[in-house]
Coordinates of C-alpha atoms in Angstrom, one line a residue:
M4 CA 96.0 274.8 201.5
A5 CA 98.7 274.6 199.7
E6 CA 101.9 272.7 200.0
Q7 CA 105.0 274.2 202.7
L8 CA 107.9 274.8 200.6
R9 CA 111.0 272.9 202.5
L10 CA 114.6 274.0 202.1
M11 CA 117.2 271.4 203.4
A12 CA 120.6 273.4 203.8
V13 CA 123.5 270.3 204.7
H14 CA 126.8 271.3 206.4
A15 CA 129.8 270.1 208.0
H16 CA 130.3 271.5 211.3
P17 CA 128.4 273.5 213.9
D18 CA 128.6 277.2 213.2
D19 CA 129.0 276.6 208.9
E20 CA 124.9 277.3 209.0
S21 CA 125.7 280.5 210.4
S22 CA 128.5 281.2 207.8
K23 CA 127.2 280.4 204.6
G24 CA 123.5 281.1 203.3
A25 CA 122.5 281.9 206.9
A26 CA 120.8 285.7 205.8
S27 CA 118.6 283.7 202.9
A28 CA 117.6 280.9 205.4
A29 CA 116.7 283.6 208.3
R30 CA 114.4 285.2 204.9
Y31 CA 112.4 281.9 203.7
V32 CA 111.4 281.4 207.5
A33 CA 110.0 284.3 207.5
E34 CA 108.3 283.6 204.7
G35 CA 107.2 280.7 206.1
V36 CA 109.2 278.0 204.1
D37 CA 110.2 275.2 206.2
V38 CA 113.8 275.2 206.5
L39 CA 116.2 272.3 208.3
V40 CA 119.9 272.6 208.9
V41 CA 121.4 269.2 208.7
T42 CA 125.0 269.3 210.3
C43 CA 127.2 265.9 209.1
T44 CA 129.5 266.3 212.0
G45 CA 129.5 267.4 216.0
G46 CA 132.6 270.2 215.8
E47 CA 135.0 268.1 217.7
R48 CA 138.3 268.2 216.3
G49 CA 137.8 272.8 215.0
S50 CA 139.5 275.7 216.3
V51 CA 138.6 277.9 219.1
L52 CA 139.0 281.0 217.1
N53 CA 137.6 283.4 220.1
P54 CA 140.9 284.1 221.8
K55 CA 139.0 284.9 225.3
L56 CA 137.3 281.4 225.1
D57 CA 140.7 279.3 224.4
R58 CA 140.9 277.8 228.1
P59 CA 141.6 274.3 228.8
D60 CA 137.8 274.4 230.7
V61 CA 136.5 275.4 227.6
W62 CA 138.7 272.3 225.2
E63 CA 137.8 269.7 228.0
N64 CA 134.1 270.2 227.5
I65 CA 134.1 271.2 223.2
A66 CA 131.8 268.4 222.0
E67 CA 129.1 269.9 224.7
I68 CA 129.8 273.5 224.1
R69 CA 129.0 273.2 220.3
R70 CA 126.1 271.9 220.9
A71 CA 124.3 274.5 222.9
E72 CA 126.1 277.0 220.6
M73 CA 124.6 275.1 218.1
D74 CA 121.2 275.1 219.6
E75 CA 121.0 279.5 220.3
A76 CA 122.1 279.6 216.5
R77 CA 119.1 277.5 215.6
A78 CA 116.7 279.6 217.8
I79 CA 118.2 283.0 216.4
L80 CA 117.7 281.6 212.6
G81 CA 114.3 280.0 213.5
I82 CA 115.6 276.8 211.6
R83 CA 115.1 273.2 212.5
Q84 CA 118.2 271.5 212.8
A85 CA 119.2 267.8 213.1
W86 CA 122.5 265.9 213.6
L87 CA 123.8 263.7 211.0
G88 CA 126.4 261.9 213.5
F89 CA 129.8 261.7 212.2
V90 CA 133.0 263.0 213.8
D91 CA 134.7 265.9 213.1
S92 CA 138.2 264.9 210.9
G93 CA 139.7 268.1 211.8
L94 CA 141.7 269.9 209.3
P95 CA 145.2 268.5 208.6
E96 CA 148.6 270.8 208.6
G97 CA 152.0 270.4 207.6
D98 CA 154.2 268.9 205.1
P99 CA 153.7 266.1 204.1
L100 CA 150.2 266.2 205.7
P101 CA 149.3 263.9 208.6
P102 CA 146.7 260.8 208.1
L103 CA 143.4 261.7 209.2
P104 CA 142.1 260.3 212.4
E105 CA 140.4 257.4 212.5
G106 CA 136.9 256.8 212.5
C107 CA 136.0 260.4 211.4
F108 CA 133.3 261.9 208.7
A109 CA 135.9 261.9 206.0
L110 CA 136.6 258.6 206.5
E111 CA 133.7 256.9 206.2
P112 CA 132.3 254.8 203.5
L113 CA 130.6 256.8 200.8
E114 CA 127.6 254.4 201.2
V115 CA 127.7 254.4 204.8
A116 CA 128.0 258.3 205.1
T117 CA 125.0 258.8 202.7
A118 CA 122.1 256.5 204.4
P119 CA 121.2 258.8 206.9
L120 CA 121.1 261.7 205.0
V121 CA 119.4 260.2 202.6
R122 CA 116.5 258.8 205.9
L123 CA 116.5 262.5 206.2
M124 CA 116.0 263.7 203.2
R125 CA 113.0 261.1 202.9
E126 CA 111.8 262.2 206.2
F127 CA 111.9 266.1 206.2
R128 CA 111.0 265.7 202.0
P129 CA 112.9 269.0 200.8
H130 CA 112.3 270.8 197.5
V131 CA 115.5 272.3 197.7
V132 CA 118.9 271.0 198.8
T133 CA 122.2 273.3 199.5
T134 CA 125.1 272.1 199.9
Y135 CA 129.0 272.9 199.1
D136 CA 130.5 272.3 195.9
E137 CA 133.3 270.1 194.4
N138 CA 136.3 271.6 196.8
G139 CA 133.8 272.4 199.6
G140 CA 134.3 275.3 199.3
Y141 CA 137.4 275.3 201.0
P142 CA 139.1 272.2 201.1
H143 CA 138.4 271.0 204.5
P144 CA 138.1 267.0 204.8
D145 CA 135.0 267.5 206.4
H146 CA 133.8 270.1 203.7
I147 CA 134.7 267.8 200.7
M148 CA 132.7 264.9 202.6
C149 CA 129.5 266.8 202.9
H150 CA 129.5 267.6 199.4
K151 CA 130.0 264.0 198.1
V152 CA 127.9 263.3 200.6
S153 CA 124.8 265.6 199.8
V154 CA 124.9 264.4 196.0
A155 CA 125.2 261.0 196.8
A156 CA 121.8 261.3 198.9
F157 CA 119.8 263.9 196.3
D158 CA 120.4 261.3 193.7
A159 CA 119.4 258.3 195.7
A160 CA 116.4 260.0 197.7
G161 CA 114.0 259.5 195.2
D162 CA 115.1 255.8 194.1
P163 CA 113.2 253.3 195.4
E164 CA 115.7 250.4 195.0
R165 CA 118.5 252.1 196.7
Y166 CA 118.4 252.5 200.8
P167 CA 115.3 250.3 201.0
D168 CA 115.3 250.5 204.5
Q169 CA 116.0 254.6 205.1
G170 CA 111.8 255.5 204.6
E171 CA 109.8 256.1 201.6
P172 CA 111.7 257.5 198.3
W173 CA 111.2 261.9 198.0
Q174 CA 113.0 263.2 195.1
P175 CA 113.9 266.8 195.9
L176 CA 113.3 269.4 193.1
K177 CA 116.9 271.8 192.9
L178 CA 120.0 271.6 194.4
Y179 CA 122.3 274.3 195.1
Y180 CA 126.0 274.6 195.9
N181 CA 126.9 277.6 197.8
M182 CA 129.3 280.3 196.5
G183 CA 130.1 281.9 199.3
W184 CA 132.8 285.1 198.1
S185 CA 133.7 286.2 194.8
R186 CA 136.5 288.5 193.6
G187 CA 133.4 290.6 192.6
R188 CA 132.5 290.4 195.9
L189 CA 135.8 290.9 197.8
L190 CA 136.6 293.9 195.5
A191 CA 133.6 296.0 195.4
T192 CA 133.2 295.6 199.5
H193 CA 136.6 296.8 200.2
E194 CA 136.2 299.5 197.6
A195 CA 133.2 300.7 199.5
M196 CA 135.2 300.5 202.4
L197 CA 138.1 302.3 201.2
A198 CA 135.8 305.0 199.8
A199 CA 133.9 305.3 203.2
G200 CA 137.3 306.4 204.5
L201 CA 137.3 303.0 206.9
E202 CA 140.0 300.1 206.9
S203 CA 139.4 297.1 204.9
P204 CA 139.7 293.9 206.6
Y205 CA 140.5 292.1 203.1
T206 CA 143.3 293.7 202.2
D207 CA 145.6 291.2 202.4
W208 CA 142.8 288.5 200.8
I209 CA 143.3 290.3 198.1
K210 CA 146.8 290.1 197.8
E211 CA 146.9 286.6 198.4
W212 CA 143.3 286.0 195.6
D213 CA 145.4 284.3 193.1
K214 CA 146.5 281.8 194.6
R215 CA 142.6 281.1 194.8
E216 CA 139.9 279.9 191.8
D217 CA 137.4 282.5 191.7
K218 CA 134.3 281.0 191.0
G219 CA 132.2 284.2 190.6
D220 CA 131.0 283.4 186.8
R221 CA 129.7 280.1 188.3
V222 CA 127.0 281.8 190.1
T223 CA 123.0 281.5 189.0
T224 CA 120.9 282.5 191.8
R225 CA 121.3 285.6 193.8
V226 CA 119.1 286.0 196.7
E227 CA 118.3 289.1 198.4
C228 CA 118.5 288.9 201.9
G229 CA 120.0 292.0 203.1
E230 CA 117.6 292.9 205.5
Y231 CA 118.8 289.0 207.2
F232 CA 122.3 290.1 207.4
E233 CA 122.1 291.0 211.7
T234 CA 120.2 287.7 212.5
R235 CA 123.3 286.2 210.1
D236 CA 125.5 287.9 212.2
D237 CA 123.7 287.3 215.5
A238 CA 123.6 283.6 214.8
L239 CA 127.6 283.3 213.8
R240 CA 128.2 285.1 217.4
A241 CA 126.0 282.8 218.9
H242 CA 129.0 280.2 217.9
A243 CA 131.2 282.0 220.6
T244 CA 134.3 279.5 220.0
Q245 CA 134.2 279.4 216.4
V246 CA 134.6 283.3 215.7
D247 CA 136.3 286.2 217.3
P248 CA 133.7 288.7 218.0
D249 CA 136.4 291.5 217.1
G250 CA 137.7 289.5 213.9
A251 CA 137.0 291.0 210.1
W252 CA 133.4 289.3 209.7
F253 CA 132.4 292.1 212.0
R254 CA 133.7 295.0 210.8
V255 CA 132.0 295.9 207.8
P256 CA 129.6 297.9 208.3
L257 CA 125.7 296.3 207.6
E258 CA 124.6 299.3 205.7
L259 CA 127.3 299.2 203.8
Q260 CA 127.1 295.3 202.9
R261 CA 123.1 295.6 201.9
K262 CA 124.4 298.7 199.9
V263 CA 127.2 296.8 198.2
W264 CA 125.9 293.2 197.7
P265 CA 122.6 292.5 199.1
T266 CA 122.5 288.7 198.4
E267 CA 124.1 285.2 199.1
D268 CA 124.9 283.7 195.5
F269 CA 124.4 280.3 195.0
E270 CA 125.0 278.0 191.8
L271 CA 122.0 275.5 190.4
V272 CA 123.8 272.0 189.4
K273 CA 120.6 270.3 189.3
S274 CA 117.2 270.9 188.8
L275 CA 114.1 268.6 187.9
V276 CA 111.6 271.8 187.2
D277 CA 112.2 274.7 184.6
S278 CA 113.7 277.3 186.2
P279 CA 115.9 279.4 183.8
V280 CA 119.1 281.2 184.7
P281 CA 120.0 284.0 186.6
E282 CA 117.2 283.4 189.4
S283 CA 116.5 285.5 192.3
D284 CA 114.9 282.6 194.3
L285 CA 115.8 279.1 195.2
F286 CA 112.2 278.0 194.8
A287 CA 111.8 279.4 191.4
G288 CA 109.9 276.7 189.3
I289 CA 108.9 275.0 192.1
R290 CA 106.1 278.0 193.5
E291 CA 103.6 277.8 191.2
A292 CA 103.9 273.3 191.2
V293 CA 103.8 272.9 194.7
H294 CA 101.2 275.7 195.1
A295 CA 99.2 274.2 192.2
R296 CA 98.5 270.9 194.2

Protein backbone atom coordinates (compact mmCIF):
# COMPACT_ATOMS: atom_id res chain seq x y z
CA MET A 1 0.00 0.00 0.00
CA ALA A 2 1.16 3.55 -0.72
CA GLU A 3 2.32 5.65 2.18
CA GLN A 4 -0.35 7.97 3.61
CA LEU A 5 0.22 11.66 2.93
CA ARG A 6 0.63 13.82 6.04
CA LEU A 7 0.05 17.54 6.59
CA MET A 8 1.06 19.50 9.70
CA ALA A 9 -0.49 22.95 10.26
CA VAL A 10 1.20 24.97 13.01
CA HIS A 11 -0.93 27.66 14.69
CA ALA A 12 -0.53 30.06 17.58
CA HIS A 13 -3.86 29.72 19.41
CA PRO A 14 -6.97 27.55 19.53
CA ASP A 15 -9.32 28.99 16.86
CA ASP A 16 -6.51 29.90 14.44
CA GLU A 17 -6.77 26.49 12.78
CA SER A 18 -10.43 27.21 12.01
CA SER A 19 -9.91 30.69 10.55
CA LYS A 20 -6.76 29.94 8.53
CA GLY A 21 -6.60 26.99 6.17
CA ALA A 22 -9.50 25.08 7.72
CA ALA A 23 -11.36 24.35 4.50
CA SER A 24 -8.16 23.07 2.88
CA ALA A 25 -7.52 20.86 5.91
CA ALA A 26 -11.06 19.46 5.71
CA ARG A 27 -10.63 18.78 2.00
CA TYR A 28 -7.39 16.90 2.56
CA VAL A 29 -8.92 14.87 5.39
CA ALA A 30 -11.73 13.87 3.01
CA GLU A 31 -9.10 12.76 0.50
CA GLY A 32 -7.42 10.50 3.07
CA VAL A 33 -4.59 12.78 4.16
CA ASP A 34 -3.56 12.59 7.83
CA VAL A 35 -3.77 16.17 9.12
CA LEU A 36 -2.25 17.26 12.44
CA VAL A 37 -2.84 20.75 13.83
CA VAL A 38 -0.23 21.91 16.32
CA THR A 39 -1.43 24.62 18.70
CA CYS A 40 1.46 26.51 20.29
CA THR A 41 -0.44 28.09 23.21
CA GLY A 42 -3.64 27.58 25.15
CA GLY A 43 -5.16 30.93 24.17
CA GLU A 44 -5.39 31.87 27.84
CA ARG A 45 -5.06 35.60 27.22
CA GLY A 46 -7.29 35.88 24.14
CA SER A 47 -10.27 38.20 24.12
CA VAL A 48 -13.83 36.94 24.53
CA LEU A 49 -15.31 38.20 21.27
CA ASN A 50 -18.77 36.69 21.68
CA PRO A 51 -20.74 39.25 23.75
CA LYS A 52 -23.06 36.52 25.01
CA LEU A 53 -20.10 34.79 26.69
CA ASP A 54 -18.29 37.82 28.09
CA ARG A 55 -19.13 36.79 31.65
CA PRO A 56 -17.11 36.32 34.87
CA ASP A 57 -17.73 32.56 34.95
CA VAL A 58 -16.28 32.24 31.43
CA TRP A 59 -13.21 34.30 32.23
CA GLU A 60 -12.60 32.26 35.39
CA ASN A 61 -12.42 29.04 33.36
CA ILE A 62 -11.10 30.36 30.05
CA ALA A 63 -8.23 27.86 29.69
CA GLU A 64 -10.48 24.84 30.18
CA ILE A 65 -13.19 26.32 27.94
CA ARG A 66 -10.74 26.92 25.10
CA ARG A 67 -9.49 23.34 25.32
CA ALA A 68 -13.07 22.08 25.08
CA GLU A 69 -13.73 24.38 22.12
CA MET A 70 -10.62 23.03 20.41
CA ASP A 71 -11.82 19.46 20.92
CA GLU A 72 -15.13 20.30 19.25
CA ALA A 73 -13.46 22.07 16.31
CA ARG A 74 -11.03 19.17 15.90
CA ALA A 75 -13.90 16.71 15.62
CA ILE A 76 -15.71 18.89 13.08
CA LEU A 77 -12.64 19.19 10.84
CA GLY A 78 -11.68 15.53 11.23
CA ILE A 79 -8.10 16.41 12.12
CA ARG A 80 -5.71 15.37 14.84
CA GLN A 81 -4.46 18.05 17.22
CA ALA A 82 -1.55 18.50 19.63
CA TRP A 83 -0.71 21.20 22.15
CA LEU A 84 2.84 22.52 22.14
CA GLY A 85 2.32 23.61 25.75
CA PHE A 86 3.29 27.28 25.85
CA VAL A 87 1.42 30.15 27.51
CA ASP A 88 -0.43 32.79 25.47
CA SER A 89 1.46 36.10 25.31
CA GLY A 90 -1.60 38.30 24.87
CA LEU A 91 -1.80 41.21 22.43
CA PRO A 92 -0.17 44.27 24.05
CA GLU A 93 -1.93 47.58 23.48
CA GLY A 94 -1.00 51.16 24.25
CA ASP A 95 1.67 53.69 23.41
CA PRO A 96 4.24 52.78 24.47
CA LEU A 97 3.39 49.08 24.38
CA PRO A 98 3.58 47.37 27.76
CA PRO A 99 6.10 44.56 28.24
CA LEU A 100 5.02 41.02 27.49
CA PRO A 101 4.13 38.89 30.52
CA GLU A 102 6.90 36.82 32.03
CA GLY A 103 6.91 33.18 30.95
CA CYS A 104 4.85 33.71 27.80
CA PHE A 105 5.45 31.97 24.47
CA ALA A 106 6.87 35.02 22.67
CA LEU A 107 9.62 35.42 25.29
CA GLU A 108 10.81 31.82 25.18
CA PRO A 109 14.33 31.31 23.76
CA LEU A 110 13.94 30.13 20.18
CA GLU A 111 15.98 26.97 20.74
CA VAL A 112 13.79 26.02 23.70
CA ALA A 113 10.50 26.76 21.93
CA THR A 114 11.58 24.85 18.81
CA ALA A 115 12.44 21.59 20.58
CA PRO A 116 8.89 20.26 21.17
CA LEU A 117 7.88 21.06 17.59
CA VAL A 118 10.94 19.20 16.28
CA ARG A 119 9.84 16.23 18.39
CA LEU A 120 6.31 16.38 16.94
CA MET A 121 7.65 16.65 13.38
CA ARG A 122 9.83 13.60 13.93
CA GLU A 123 6.94 11.65 15.44
CA PHE A 124 4.24 12.65 12.93
CA ARG A 125 6.62 12.79 9.90
CA PRO A 126 4.72 15.36 7.83
CA HIS A 127 5.38 15.75 4.13
CA VAL A 128 3.98 19.32 4.18
CA VAL A 129 4.07 21.98 6.91
CA THR A 130 2.01 25.19 6.92
CA THR A 131 2.43 28.18 9.21
CA TYR A 132 2.37 32.01 9.19
CA ASP A 133 4.63 34.42 7.33
CA GLU A 134 7.34 36.58 8.88
CA ASN A 135 4.75 39.08 10.15
CA GLY A 136 2.61 36.38 11.70
CA GLY A 137 -0.23 37.11 9.28
CA TYR A 138 -0.84 40.02 11.63
CA PRO A 139 1.62 41.30 14.24
CA HIS A 140 0.53 39.31 17.29
CA PRO A 141 3.60 38.27 19.30
CA ASP A 142 2.49 34.63 19.37
CA HIS A 143 1.89 34.55 15.61
CA ILE A 144 5.35 35.93 14.93
CA MET A 145 6.89 33.44 17.36
CA CYS A 146 4.87 30.65 15.73
CA HIS A 147 6.47 31.61 12.40
CA LYS A 148 9.97 31.57 13.89
CA VAL A 149 9.49 28.24 15.62
CA SER A 150 7.92 26.59 12.55
CA VAL A 151 10.72 27.65 10.21
CA ALA A 152 13.39 26.64 12.71
CA ALA A 153 11.79 23.23 13.28
CA PHE A 154 11.35 22.61 9.54
CA ASP A 155 15.09 23.18 9.09
CA ALA A 156 16.15 21.20 12.17
CA ALA A 157 13.86 18.17 12.06
CA GLY A 158 15.88 16.38 9.39
CA ASP A 159 19.31 17.17 10.85
CA PRO A 160 20.60 14.32 13.07
CA GLU A 161 23.07 16.67 14.76
CA ARG A 162 20.34 19.00 16.03
CA TYR A 163 18.03 18.09 18.89
CA PRO A 164 19.41 14.51 19.07
CA ASP A 165 17.17 13.78 22.07
CA GLN A 166 13.94 14.62 20.19
CA GLY A 167 13.58 11.47 18.10
CA GLU A 168 14.73 10.05 14.78
CA PRO A 169 15.31 12.74 12.11
CA TRP A 170 12.59 13.43 9.56
CA GLN A 171 12.73 16.09 6.85
CA PRO A 172 9.42 17.59 5.69
CA LEU A 173 9.43 18.27 1.98
CA LYS A 174 7.50 21.54 1.64
CA LEU A 175 6.86 24.60 3.81
CA TYR A 176 3.99 27.02 3.13
CA TYR A 177 2.75 30.26 4.62
CA ASN A 178 -0.99 30.91 4.96
CA MET A 179 -1.75 34.00 2.87
CA GLY A 180 -5.24 34.79 4.12
CA TRP A 181 -6.94 37.88 2.74
CA SER A 182 -5.42 39.67 -0.25
CA ARG A 183 -6.72 42.97 -1.60
CA GLY A 184 -7.99 41.12 -4.66
CA ARG A 185 -10.05 38.69 -2.59
CA LEU A 186 -11.39 41.48 -0.39
CA LEU A 187 -12.47 43.66 -3.31
CA ALA A 188 -13.97 40.77 -5.27
CA THR A 189 -16.07 39.68 -2.30
CA HIS A 190 -17.08 43.24 -1.44
CA GLU A 191 -18.18 44.02 -5.00
CA ALA A 192 -20.08 40.73 -5.28
CA MET A 193 -22.00 41.54 -2.10
CA LEU A 194 -22.98 44.96 -3.44
CA ALA A 195 -23.95 43.49 -6.82
CA ALA A 196 -26.23 41.05 -5.01
CA GLY A 197 -27.93 43.93 -3.22
CA LEU A 198 -26.39 43.00 0.12
CA GLU A 199 -24.53 45.12 2.65
CA SER A 200 -20.83 44.38 2.57
CA PRO A 201 -19.09 43.87 5.93
CA TYR A 202 -15.81 44.98 4.33
CA THR A 203 -16.47 48.65 3.60
CA ASP A 204 -14.43 49.98 6.51
CA TRP A 205 -11.69 47.40 5.95
CA ILE A 206 -11.27 48.56 2.35
CA LYS A 207 -11.02 52.19 3.47
CA GLU A 208 -8.18 51.22 5.80
CA TRP A 209 -6.44 48.89 3.35
CA ASP A 210 -3.75 51.38 2.30
CA LYS A 211 -2.26 50.99 5.76
CA ARG A 212 -1.77 47.26 5.16
CA GLU A 213 0.67 45.34 3.01
CA ASP A 214 -0.99 43.50 0.13
CA LYS A 215 0.51 40.03 -0.15
CA GLY A 216 -1.57 38.90 -3.09
CA ASP A 217 1.45 38.77 -5.37
CA ARG A 218 3.12 36.28 -3.03
CA VAL A 219 0.47 33.60 -3.53
CA THR A 220 1.90 30.55 -5.30
CA THR A 221 -0.74 27.96 -4.46
CA ARG A 222 -4.53 28.11 -4.54
CA VAL A 223 -6.30 25.10 -3.07
CA GLU A 224 -9.88 24.58 -4.28
CA CYS A 225 -11.95 23.92 -1.17
CA GLY A 226 -15.24 25.79 -1.54
CA GLU A 227 -17.34 22.72 -0.73
CA TYR A 228 -15.73 22.70 2.73
CA PHE A 229 -16.48 26.33 3.62
CA GLU A 230 -19.45 25.23 5.71
CA THR A 231 -17.22 22.81 7.64
CA ARG A 232 -14.75 25.65 8.17
CA ASP A 233 -17.48 27.91 9.55
CA ASP A 234 -18.87 25.20 11.81
CA ALA A 235 -15.39 24.66 13.25
CA LEU A 236 -14.94 28.38 13.78
CA ARG A 237 -18.28 28.65 15.56
CA ALA A 238 -17.14 25.85 17.86
CA HIS A 239 -14.67 28.38 19.28
CA ALA A 240 -17.62 30.15 20.82
CA THR A 241 -15.61 32.49 23.04
CA GLN A 242 -13.43 33.56 20.13
CA VAL A 243 -15.98 34.55 17.50
CA ASP A 244 -19.24 36.46 17.41
CA PRO A 245 -21.75 34.20 15.59
CA ASP A 246 -23.51 37.35 14.39
CA GLY A 247 -20.28 39.02 13.27
CA ALA A 248 -18.75 39.83 9.89
CA TRP A 249 -17.16 36.37 9.49
CA PHE A 250 -20.56 34.86 8.72
CA ARG A 251 -22.36 37.59 6.78
CA VAL A 252 -21.22 36.61 3.29
CA PRO A 253 -23.39 33.79 1.86
CA LEU A 254 -21.42 30.61 1.28
CA GLU A 255 -22.59 30.28 -2.31
CA LEU A 256 -21.32 33.77 -3.06
CA GLN A 257 -17.96 32.91 -1.47
CA ARG A 258 -17.72 29.74 -3.53
CA LYS A 259 -18.45 31.65 -6.72
CA VAL A 260 -16.12 34.58 -6.08
CA TRP A 261 -13.14 33.01 -4.31
CA PRO A 262 -13.39 29.22 -3.91
CA THR A 263 -9.79 28.72 -2.79
CA GLU A 264 -7.55 29.11 0.22
CA ASP A 265 -4.24 30.65 -0.73
CA PHE A 266 -0.68 29.85 0.31
CA GLU A 267 2.90 30.85 -0.43
CA LEU A 268 5.39 28.06 -1.09
CA VAL A 269 8.60 29.16 0.65
CA LYS A 270 10.69 25.97 0.83
CA SER A 271 10.52 22.85 -1.28
CA LEU A 272 12.75 19.80 -1.54
CA VAL A 273 10.79 18.43 -4.51
CA ASP A 274 10.24 19.69 -8.01
CA SER A 275 6.94 21.57 -7.98
CA PRO A 276 6.63 24.46 -10.44
CA VAL A 277 4.37 27.32 -9.41
CA PRO A 278 1.59 28.26 -9.63
CA GLU A 279 0.17 25.19 -7.91
CA SER A 280 -3.28 23.95 -6.97
CA ASP A 281 -2.20 21.30 -4.47
CA LEU A 282 0.01 21.48 -1.34
CA PHE A 283 1.21 17.99 -2.21
CA ALA A 284 2.21 18.80 -5.81
CA GLY A 285 5.51 17.06 -6.50
CA ILE A 286 5.08 14.88 -3.41
CA ARG A 287 2.19 12.60 -4.38
CA GLU A 288 4.14 10.95 -7.18
CA ALA A 289 7.23 10.33 -5.08
CA VAL A 290 5.32 8.97 -2.07
CA HIS A 291 2.94 6.78 -4.06
CA ALA A 292 5.87 5.29 -5.99
CA ARG A 293 7.42 3.89 -2.81
